[in-house]
JSON list of C-alpha atoms in Angstrom, two decimals:
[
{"chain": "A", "resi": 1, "resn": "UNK", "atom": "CA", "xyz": [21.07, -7.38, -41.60]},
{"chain": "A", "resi": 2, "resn": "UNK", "atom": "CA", "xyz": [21.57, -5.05, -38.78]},
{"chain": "A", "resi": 3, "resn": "UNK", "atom": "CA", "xyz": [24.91, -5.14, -37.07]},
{"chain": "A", "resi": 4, "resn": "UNK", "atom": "CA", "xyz": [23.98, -5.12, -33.42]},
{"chain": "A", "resi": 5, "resn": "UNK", "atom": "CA", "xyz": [25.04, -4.79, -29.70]},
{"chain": "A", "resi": 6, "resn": "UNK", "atom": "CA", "xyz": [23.07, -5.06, -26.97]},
{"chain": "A", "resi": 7, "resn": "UNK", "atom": "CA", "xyz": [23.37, -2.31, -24.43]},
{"chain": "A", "resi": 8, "resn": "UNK", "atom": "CA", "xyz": [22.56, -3.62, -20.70]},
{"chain": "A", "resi": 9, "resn": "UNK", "atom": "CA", "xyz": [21.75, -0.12, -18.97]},
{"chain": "A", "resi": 10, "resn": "UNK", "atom": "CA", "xyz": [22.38, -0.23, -14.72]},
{"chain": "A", "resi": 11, "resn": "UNK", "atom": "CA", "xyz": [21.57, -3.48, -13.61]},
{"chain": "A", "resi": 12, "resn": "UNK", "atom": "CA", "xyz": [22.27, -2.54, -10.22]},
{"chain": "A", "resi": 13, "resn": "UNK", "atom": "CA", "xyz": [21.53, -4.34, -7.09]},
{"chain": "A", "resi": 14, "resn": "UNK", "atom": "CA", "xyz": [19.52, -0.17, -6.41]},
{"chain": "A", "resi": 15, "resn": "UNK", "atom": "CA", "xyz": [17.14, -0.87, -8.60]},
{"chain": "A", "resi": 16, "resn": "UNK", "atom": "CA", "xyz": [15.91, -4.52, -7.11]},
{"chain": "A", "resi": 17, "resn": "UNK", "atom": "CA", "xyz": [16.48, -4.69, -3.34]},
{"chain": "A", "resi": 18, "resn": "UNK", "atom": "CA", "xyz": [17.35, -1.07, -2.68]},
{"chain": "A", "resi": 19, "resn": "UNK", "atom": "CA", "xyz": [15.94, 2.50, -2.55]},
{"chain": "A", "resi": 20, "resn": "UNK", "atom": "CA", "xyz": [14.93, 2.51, -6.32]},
{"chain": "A", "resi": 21, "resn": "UNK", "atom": "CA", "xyz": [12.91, -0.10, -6.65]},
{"chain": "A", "resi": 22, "resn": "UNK", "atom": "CA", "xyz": [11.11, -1.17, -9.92]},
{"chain": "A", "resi": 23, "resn": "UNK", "atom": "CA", "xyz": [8.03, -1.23, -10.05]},
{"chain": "A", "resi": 24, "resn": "UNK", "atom": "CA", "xyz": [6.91, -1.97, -13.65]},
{"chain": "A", "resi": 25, "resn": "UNK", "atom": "CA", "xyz": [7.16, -4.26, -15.32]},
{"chain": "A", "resi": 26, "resn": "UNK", "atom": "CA", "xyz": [7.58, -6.74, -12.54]},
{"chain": "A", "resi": 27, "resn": "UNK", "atom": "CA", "xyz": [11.30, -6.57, -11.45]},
{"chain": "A", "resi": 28, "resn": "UNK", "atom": "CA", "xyz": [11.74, -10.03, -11.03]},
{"chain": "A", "resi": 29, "resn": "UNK", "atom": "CA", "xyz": [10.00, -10.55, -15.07]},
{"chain": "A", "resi": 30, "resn": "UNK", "atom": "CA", "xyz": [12.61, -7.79, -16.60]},
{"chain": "A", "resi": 31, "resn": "UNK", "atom": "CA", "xyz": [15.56, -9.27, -14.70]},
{"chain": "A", "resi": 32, "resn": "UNK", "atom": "CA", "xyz": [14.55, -12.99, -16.25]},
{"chain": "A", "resi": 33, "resn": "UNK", "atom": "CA", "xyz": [14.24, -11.65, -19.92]},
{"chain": "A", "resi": 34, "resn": "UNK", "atom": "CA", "xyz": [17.43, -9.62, -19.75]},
{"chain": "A", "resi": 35, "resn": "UNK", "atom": "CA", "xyz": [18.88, -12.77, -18.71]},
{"chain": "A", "resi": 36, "resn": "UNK", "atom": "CA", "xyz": [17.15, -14.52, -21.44]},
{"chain": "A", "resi": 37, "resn": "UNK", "atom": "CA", "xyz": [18.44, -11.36, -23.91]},
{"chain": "A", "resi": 38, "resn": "UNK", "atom": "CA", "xyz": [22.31, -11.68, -22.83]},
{"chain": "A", "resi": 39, "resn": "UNK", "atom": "CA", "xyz": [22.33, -15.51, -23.23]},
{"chain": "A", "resi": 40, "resn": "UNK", "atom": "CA", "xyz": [20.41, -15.10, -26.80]},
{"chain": "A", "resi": 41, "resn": "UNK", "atom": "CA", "xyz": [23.09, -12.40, -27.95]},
{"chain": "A", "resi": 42, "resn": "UNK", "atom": "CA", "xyz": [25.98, -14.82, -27.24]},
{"chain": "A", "resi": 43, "resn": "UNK", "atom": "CA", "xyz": [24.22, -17.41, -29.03]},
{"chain": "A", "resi": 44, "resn": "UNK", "atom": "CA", "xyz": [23.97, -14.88, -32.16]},
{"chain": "A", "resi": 45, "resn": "UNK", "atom": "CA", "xyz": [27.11, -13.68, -31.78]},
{"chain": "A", "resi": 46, "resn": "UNK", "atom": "CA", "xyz": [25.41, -10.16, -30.71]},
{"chain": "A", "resi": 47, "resn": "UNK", "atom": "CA", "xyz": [28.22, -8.01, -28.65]},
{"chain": "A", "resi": 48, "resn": "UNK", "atom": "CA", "xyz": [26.81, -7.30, -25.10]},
{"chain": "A", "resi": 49, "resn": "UNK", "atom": "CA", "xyz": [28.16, -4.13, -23.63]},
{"chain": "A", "resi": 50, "resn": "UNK", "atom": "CA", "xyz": [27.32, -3.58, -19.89]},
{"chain": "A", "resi": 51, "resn": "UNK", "atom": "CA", "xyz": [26.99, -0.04, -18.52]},
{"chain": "A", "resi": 52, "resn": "UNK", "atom": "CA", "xyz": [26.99, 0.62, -14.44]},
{"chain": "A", "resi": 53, "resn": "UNK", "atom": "CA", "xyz": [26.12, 3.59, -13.34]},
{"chain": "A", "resi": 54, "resn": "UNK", "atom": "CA", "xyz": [27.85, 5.47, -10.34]},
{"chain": "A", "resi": 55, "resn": "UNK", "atom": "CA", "xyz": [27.35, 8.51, -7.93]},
{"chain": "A", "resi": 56, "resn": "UNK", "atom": "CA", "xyz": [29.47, 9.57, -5.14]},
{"chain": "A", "resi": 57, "resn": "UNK", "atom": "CA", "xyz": [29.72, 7.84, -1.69]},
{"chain": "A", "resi": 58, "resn": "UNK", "atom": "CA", "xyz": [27.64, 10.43, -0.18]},
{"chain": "A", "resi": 59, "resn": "UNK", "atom": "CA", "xyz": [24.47, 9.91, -2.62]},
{"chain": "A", "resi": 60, "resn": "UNK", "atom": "CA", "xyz": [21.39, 8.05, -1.32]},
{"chain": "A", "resi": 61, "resn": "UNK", "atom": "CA", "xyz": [21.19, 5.87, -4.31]},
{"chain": "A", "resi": 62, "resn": "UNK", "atom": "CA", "xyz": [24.24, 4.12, -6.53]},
{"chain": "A", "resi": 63, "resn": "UNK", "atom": "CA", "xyz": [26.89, 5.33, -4.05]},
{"chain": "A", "resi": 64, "resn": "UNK", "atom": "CA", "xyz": [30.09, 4.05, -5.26]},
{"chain": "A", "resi": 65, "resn": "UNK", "atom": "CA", "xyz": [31.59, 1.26, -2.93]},
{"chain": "A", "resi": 66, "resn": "UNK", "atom": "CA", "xyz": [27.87, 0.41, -1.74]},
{"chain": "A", "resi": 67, "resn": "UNK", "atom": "CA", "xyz": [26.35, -3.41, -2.60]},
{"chain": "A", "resi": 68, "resn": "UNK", "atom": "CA", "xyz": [23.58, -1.49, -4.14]},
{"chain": "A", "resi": 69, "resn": "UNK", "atom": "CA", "xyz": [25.70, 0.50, -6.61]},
{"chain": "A", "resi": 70, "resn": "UNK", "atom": "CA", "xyz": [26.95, -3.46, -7.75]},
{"chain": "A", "resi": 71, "resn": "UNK", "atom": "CA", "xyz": [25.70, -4.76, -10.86]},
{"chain": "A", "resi": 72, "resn": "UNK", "atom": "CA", "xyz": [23.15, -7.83, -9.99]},
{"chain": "A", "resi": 73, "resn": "UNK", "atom": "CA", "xyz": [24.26, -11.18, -10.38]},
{"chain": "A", "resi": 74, "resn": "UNK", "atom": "CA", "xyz": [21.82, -11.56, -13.56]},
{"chain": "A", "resi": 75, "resn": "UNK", "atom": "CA", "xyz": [24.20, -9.34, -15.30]},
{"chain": "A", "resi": 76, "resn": "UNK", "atom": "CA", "xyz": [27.45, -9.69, -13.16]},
{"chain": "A", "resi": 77, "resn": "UNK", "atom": "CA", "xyz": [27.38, -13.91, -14.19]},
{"chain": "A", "resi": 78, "resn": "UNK", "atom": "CA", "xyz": [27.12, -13.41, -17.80]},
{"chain": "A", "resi": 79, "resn": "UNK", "atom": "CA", "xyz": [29.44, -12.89, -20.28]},
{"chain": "A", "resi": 80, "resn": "UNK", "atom": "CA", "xyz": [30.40, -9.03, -21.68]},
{"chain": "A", "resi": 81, "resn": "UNK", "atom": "CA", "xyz": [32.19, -7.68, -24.26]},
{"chain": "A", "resi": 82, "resn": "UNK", "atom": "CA", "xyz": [32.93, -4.51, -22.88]},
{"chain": "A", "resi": 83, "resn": "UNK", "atom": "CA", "xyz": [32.01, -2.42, -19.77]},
{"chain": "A", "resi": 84, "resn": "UNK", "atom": "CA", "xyz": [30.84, 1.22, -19.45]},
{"chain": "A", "resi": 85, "resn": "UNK", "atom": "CA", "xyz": [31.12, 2.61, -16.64]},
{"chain": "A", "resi": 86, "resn": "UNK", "atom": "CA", "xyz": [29.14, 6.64, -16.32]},
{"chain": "A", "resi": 87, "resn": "UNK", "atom": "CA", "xyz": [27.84, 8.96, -13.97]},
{"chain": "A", "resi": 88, "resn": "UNK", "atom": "CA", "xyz": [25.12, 10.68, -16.28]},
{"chain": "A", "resi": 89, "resn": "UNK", "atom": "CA", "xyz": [22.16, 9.37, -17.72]},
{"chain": "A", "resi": 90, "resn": "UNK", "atom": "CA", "xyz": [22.77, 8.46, -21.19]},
{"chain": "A", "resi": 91, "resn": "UNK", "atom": "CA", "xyz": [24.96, 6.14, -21.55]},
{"chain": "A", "resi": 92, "resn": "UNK", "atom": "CA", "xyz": [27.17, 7.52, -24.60]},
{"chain": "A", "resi": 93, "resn": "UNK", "atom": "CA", "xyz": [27.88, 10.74, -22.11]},
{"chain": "A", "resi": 94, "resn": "UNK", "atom": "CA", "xyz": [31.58, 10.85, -21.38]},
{"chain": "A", "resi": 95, "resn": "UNK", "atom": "CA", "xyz": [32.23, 7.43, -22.06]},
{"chain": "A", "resi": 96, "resn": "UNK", "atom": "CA", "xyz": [33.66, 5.30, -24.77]},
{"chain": "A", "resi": 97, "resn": "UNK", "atom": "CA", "xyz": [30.63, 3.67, -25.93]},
{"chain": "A", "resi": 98, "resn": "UNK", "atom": "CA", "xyz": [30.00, 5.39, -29.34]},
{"chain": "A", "resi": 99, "resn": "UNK", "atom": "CA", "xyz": [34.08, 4.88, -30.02]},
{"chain": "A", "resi": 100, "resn": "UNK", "atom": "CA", "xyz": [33.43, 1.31, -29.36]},
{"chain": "A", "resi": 101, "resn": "UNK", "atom": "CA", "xyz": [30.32, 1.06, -31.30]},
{"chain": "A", "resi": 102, "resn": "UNK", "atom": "CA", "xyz": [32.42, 3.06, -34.35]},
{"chain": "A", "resi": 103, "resn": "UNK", "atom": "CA", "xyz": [35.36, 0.98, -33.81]},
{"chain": "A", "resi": 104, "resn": "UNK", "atom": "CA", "xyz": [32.79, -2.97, -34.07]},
{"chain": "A", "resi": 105, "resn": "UNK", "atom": "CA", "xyz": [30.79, -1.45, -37.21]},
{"chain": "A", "resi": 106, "resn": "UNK", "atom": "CA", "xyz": [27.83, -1.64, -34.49]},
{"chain": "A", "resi": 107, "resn": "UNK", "atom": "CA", "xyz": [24.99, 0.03, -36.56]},
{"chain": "A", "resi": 108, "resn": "UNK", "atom": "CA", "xyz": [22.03, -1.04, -34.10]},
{"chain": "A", "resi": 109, "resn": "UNK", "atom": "CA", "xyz": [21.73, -0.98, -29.94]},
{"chain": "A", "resi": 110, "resn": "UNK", "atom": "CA", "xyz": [19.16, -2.86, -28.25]},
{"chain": "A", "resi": 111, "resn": "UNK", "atom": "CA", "xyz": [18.51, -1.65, -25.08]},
{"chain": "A", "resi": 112, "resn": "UNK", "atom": "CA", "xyz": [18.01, -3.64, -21.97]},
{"chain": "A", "resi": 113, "resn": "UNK", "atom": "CA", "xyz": [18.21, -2.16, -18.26]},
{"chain": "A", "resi": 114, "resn": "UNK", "atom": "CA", "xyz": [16.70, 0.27, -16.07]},
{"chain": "A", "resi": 115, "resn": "UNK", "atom": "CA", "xyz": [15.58, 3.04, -16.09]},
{"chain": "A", "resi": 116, "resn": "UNK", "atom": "CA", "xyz": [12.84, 3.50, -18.90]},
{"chain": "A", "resi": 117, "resn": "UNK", "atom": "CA", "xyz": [11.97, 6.76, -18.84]},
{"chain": "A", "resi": 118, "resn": "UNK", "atom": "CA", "xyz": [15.54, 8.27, -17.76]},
{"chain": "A", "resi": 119, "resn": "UNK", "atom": "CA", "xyz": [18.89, 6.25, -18.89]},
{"chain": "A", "resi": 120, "resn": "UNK", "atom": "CA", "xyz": [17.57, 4.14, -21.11]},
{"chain": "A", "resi": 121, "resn": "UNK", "atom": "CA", "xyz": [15.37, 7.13, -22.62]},
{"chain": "A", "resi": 122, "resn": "UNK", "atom": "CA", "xyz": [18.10, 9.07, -22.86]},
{"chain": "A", "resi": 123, "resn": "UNK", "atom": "CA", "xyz": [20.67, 6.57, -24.38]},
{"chain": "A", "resi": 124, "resn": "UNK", "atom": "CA", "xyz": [18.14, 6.03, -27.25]},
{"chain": "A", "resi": 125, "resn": "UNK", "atom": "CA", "xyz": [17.92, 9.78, -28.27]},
{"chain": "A", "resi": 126, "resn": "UNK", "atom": "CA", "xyz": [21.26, 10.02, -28.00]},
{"chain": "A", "resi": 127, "resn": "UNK", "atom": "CA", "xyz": [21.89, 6.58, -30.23]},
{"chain": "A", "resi": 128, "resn": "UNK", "atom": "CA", "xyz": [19.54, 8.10, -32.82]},
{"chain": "A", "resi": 129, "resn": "UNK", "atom": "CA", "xyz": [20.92, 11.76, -32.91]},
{"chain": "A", "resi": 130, "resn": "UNK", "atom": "CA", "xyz": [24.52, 9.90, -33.76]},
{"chain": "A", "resi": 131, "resn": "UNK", "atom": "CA", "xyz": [22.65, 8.18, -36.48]},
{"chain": "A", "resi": 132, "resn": "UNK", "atom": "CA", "xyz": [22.23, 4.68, -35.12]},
{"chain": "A", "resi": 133, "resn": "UNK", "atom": "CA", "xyz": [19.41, 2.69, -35.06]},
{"chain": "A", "resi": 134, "resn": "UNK", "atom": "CA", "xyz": [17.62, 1.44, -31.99]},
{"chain": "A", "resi": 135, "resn": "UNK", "atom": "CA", "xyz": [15.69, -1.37, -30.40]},
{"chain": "A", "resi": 136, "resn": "UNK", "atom": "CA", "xyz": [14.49, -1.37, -27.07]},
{"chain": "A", "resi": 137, "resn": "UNK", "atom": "CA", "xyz": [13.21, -4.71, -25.19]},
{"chain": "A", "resi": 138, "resn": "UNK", "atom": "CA", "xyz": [10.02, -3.21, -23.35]},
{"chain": "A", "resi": 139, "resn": "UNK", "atom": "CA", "xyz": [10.19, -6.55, -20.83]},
{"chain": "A", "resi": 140, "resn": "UNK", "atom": "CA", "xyz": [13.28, -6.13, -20.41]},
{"chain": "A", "resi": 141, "resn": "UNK", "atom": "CA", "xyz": [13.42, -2.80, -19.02]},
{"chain": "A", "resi": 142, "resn": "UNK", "atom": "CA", "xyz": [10.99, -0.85, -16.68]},
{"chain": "A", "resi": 143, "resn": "UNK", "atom": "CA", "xyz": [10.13, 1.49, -14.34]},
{"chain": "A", "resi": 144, "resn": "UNK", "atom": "CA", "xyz": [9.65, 3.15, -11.17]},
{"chain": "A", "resi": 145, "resn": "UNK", "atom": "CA", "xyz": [6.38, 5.68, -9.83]},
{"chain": "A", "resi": 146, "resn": "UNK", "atom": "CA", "xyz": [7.06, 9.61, -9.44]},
{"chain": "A", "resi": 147, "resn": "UNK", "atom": "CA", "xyz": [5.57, 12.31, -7.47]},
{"chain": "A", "resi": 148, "resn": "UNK", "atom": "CA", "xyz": [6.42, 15.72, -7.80]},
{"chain": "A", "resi": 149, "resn": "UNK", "atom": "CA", "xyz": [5.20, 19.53, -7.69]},
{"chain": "A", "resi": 150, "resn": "UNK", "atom": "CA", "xyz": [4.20, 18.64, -11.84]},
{"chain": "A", "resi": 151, "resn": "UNK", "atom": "CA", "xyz": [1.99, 15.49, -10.47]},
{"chain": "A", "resi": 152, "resn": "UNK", "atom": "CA", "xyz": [2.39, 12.16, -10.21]},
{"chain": "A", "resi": 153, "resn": "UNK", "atom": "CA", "xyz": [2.28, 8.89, -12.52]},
{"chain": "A", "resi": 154, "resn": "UNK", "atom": "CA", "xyz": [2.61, 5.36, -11.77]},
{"chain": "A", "resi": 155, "resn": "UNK", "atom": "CA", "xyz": [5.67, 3.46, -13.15]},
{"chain": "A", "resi": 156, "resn": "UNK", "atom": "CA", "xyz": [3.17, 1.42, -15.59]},
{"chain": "A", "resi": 157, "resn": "UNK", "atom": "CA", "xyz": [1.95, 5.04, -16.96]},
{"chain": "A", "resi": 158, "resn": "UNK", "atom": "CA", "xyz": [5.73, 6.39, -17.49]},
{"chain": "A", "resi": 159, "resn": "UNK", "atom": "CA", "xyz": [6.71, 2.67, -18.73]},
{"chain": "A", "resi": 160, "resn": "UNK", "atom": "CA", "xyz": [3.35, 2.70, -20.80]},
{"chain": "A", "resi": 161, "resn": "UNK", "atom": "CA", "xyz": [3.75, 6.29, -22.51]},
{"chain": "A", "resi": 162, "resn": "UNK", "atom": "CA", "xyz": [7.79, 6.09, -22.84]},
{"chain": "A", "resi": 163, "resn": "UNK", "atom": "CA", "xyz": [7.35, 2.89, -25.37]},
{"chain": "A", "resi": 164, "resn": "UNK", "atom": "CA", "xyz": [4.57, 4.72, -27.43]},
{"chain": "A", "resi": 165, "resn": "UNK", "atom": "CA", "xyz": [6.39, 7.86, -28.05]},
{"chain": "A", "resi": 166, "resn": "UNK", "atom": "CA", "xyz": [10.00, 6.04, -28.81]},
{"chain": "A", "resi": 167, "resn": "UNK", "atom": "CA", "xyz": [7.65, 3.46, -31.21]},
{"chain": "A", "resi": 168, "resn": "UNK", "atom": "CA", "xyz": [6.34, 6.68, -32.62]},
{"chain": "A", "resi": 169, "resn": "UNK", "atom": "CA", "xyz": [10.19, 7.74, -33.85]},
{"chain": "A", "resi": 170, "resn": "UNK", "atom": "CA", "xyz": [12.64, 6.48, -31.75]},
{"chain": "A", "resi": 171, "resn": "UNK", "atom": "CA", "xyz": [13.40, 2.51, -31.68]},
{"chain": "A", "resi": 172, "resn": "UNK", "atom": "CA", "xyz": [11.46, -0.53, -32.89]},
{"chain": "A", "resi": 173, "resn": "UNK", "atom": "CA", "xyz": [9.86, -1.41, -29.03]},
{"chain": "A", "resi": 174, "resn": "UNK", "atom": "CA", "xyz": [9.42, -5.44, -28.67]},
{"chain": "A", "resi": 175, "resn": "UNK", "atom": "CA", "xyz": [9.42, -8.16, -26.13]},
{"chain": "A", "resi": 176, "resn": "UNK", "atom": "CA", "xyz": [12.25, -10.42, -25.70]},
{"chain": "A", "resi": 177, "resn": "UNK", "atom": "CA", "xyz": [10.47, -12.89, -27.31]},
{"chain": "A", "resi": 178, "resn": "UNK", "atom": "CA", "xyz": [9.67, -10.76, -30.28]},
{"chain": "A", "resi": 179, "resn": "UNK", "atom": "CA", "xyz": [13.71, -10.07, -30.63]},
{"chain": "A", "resi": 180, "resn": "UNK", "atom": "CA", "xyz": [15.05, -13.34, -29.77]},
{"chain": "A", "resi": 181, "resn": "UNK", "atom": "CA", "xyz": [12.65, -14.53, -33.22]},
{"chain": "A", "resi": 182, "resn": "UNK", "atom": "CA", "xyz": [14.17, -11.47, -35.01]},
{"chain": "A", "resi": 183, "resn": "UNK", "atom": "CA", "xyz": [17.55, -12.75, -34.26]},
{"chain": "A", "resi": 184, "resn": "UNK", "atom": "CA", "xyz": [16.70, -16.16, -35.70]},
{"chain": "A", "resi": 185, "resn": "UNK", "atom": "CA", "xyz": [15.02, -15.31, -38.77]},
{"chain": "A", "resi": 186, "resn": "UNK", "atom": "CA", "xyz": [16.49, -11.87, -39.67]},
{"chain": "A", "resi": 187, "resn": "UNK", "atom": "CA", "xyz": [13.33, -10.31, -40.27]},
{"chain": "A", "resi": 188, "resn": "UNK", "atom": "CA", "xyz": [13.59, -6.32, -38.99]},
{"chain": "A", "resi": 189, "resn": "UNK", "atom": "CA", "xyz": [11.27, -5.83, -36.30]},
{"chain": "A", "resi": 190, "resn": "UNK", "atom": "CA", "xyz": [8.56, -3.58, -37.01]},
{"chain": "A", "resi": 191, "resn": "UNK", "atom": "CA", "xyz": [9.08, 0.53, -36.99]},
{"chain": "A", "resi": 192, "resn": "UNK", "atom": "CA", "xyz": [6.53, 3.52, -36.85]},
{"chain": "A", "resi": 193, "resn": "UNK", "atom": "CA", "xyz": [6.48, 7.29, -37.65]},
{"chain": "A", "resi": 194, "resn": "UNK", "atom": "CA", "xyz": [5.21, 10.10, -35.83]},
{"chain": "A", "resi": 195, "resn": "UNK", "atom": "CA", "xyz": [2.35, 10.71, -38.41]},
{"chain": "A", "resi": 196, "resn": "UNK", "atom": "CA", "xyz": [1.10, 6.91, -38.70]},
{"chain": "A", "resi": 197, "resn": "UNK", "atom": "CA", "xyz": [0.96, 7.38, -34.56]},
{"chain": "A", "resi": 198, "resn": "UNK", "atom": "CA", "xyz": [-0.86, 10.12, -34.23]},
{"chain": "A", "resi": 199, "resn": "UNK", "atom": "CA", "xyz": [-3.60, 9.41, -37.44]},
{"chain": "A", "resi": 200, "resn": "UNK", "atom": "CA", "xyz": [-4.82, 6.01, -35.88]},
{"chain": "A", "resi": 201, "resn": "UNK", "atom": "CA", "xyz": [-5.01, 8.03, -32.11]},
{"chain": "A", "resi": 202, "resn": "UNK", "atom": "CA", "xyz": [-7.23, 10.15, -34.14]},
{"chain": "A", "resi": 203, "resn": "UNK", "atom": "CA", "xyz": [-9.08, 7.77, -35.70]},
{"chain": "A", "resi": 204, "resn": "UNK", "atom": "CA", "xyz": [-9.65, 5.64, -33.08]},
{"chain": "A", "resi": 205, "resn": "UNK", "atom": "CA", "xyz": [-10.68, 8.73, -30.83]},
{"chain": "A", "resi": 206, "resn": "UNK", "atom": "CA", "xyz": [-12.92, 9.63, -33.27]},
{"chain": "A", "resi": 207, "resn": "UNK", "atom": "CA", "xyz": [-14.82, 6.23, -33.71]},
{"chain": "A", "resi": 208, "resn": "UNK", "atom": "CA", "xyz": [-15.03, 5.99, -30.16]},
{"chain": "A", "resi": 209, "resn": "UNK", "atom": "CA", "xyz": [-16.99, 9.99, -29.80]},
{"chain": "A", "resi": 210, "resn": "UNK", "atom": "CA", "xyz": [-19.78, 8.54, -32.56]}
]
């Protein structure tokens, strides 16, 4: 069975009412299944660490001492085992967590939280390149639109292609549903490799061209 603890990435007020606002999927959906996530973890006796992420008072978005730099009430009303507070995107980066993890014989993180494609992204390569293993609540997480001098994507593209690639290698990606069932019957959700991913892309390309 895998020993787990469910990471809750920057549940900030930023990301829901403020100037980072998620687009996909639906804010108000991944704020109700993180919910759902945090209250399931108690029930399984799942450790729920909470991460908050700061910049300085100057910054346009997660200023410390703003209301939108607080964690929303979703997260702030539940019960934690134990905070993390950072400043960099992945949330092992000059903190505690992996100490913590070391120190509960954690050997799994789910990830919950915002952002996708940046903290929670880079919290999962980190998790595997330490040697943990990694689930990540697609419904339970999203994502917000870019535009920049490399192009531009919608947050359901960057949401869309970030789960496929960490499927691919990276973390079993499920629903909260999906999870909460893996929590009750112990089964292991399911994993993928890089070469399974990229034969039925292939494949399927290649029915599709006849």
């Amino acid at each position: 069975m895998p020993r787990r603890a469910l990471i809750v990435i920057d549940v900030q007020n930023e990301y829901v009412e403020g100037n980072l606002l998620i687009e996909y999927p639906d804010v108000n959906v991944s704020l109700a299944n993180i919910g759902r996530a945090m209250d399931a973890a108690e029930k399984h006796g799942v450790p729920v660490v909470v991460v908050q992420n700061f910049a300085p008072a100057t910054a346009p978005i997660f200023a410390r001492g703003s209301a939108m730099a607080e964690l929303h009430e979703t997260v702030a009303s539940r019960p934690r085992a134990h905070y993390v507070e950072k400043s960099l995107p992945s949330a092992f980066a000059g903190t505690d967590l992996a100490d913590w993890l070391a120190a509960h014989d954690i050997d799994t993180i789910v990830i919950a939280g915002y952002m996708t494609h940046n903290c929670d992204d880079s919290t999962v390569k980190h998790a595997v390149h330490a040697g943990l293993s990694v689930e990540f609540l697609a419904d339970a997480t999203g994502a917000v639109p870019y535009e920049n001098r490399a192009g531009k994507a919608s947050a359901e593209e960057i949401h869309r292609v970030f789960t496929v690639v960490m499927q691919s290698r990276f973390a079993a990606v499920l629903d909260t549903h999906e999870w909460i069932g893996a929590l009750e019957s112990g089964e292991p959700p399911a994993r993928d490799n890089i070469y399974a991913s990229n034969q039925r892309a292939r494949a399927a390309n290649s029915a599709a061209s006849r």
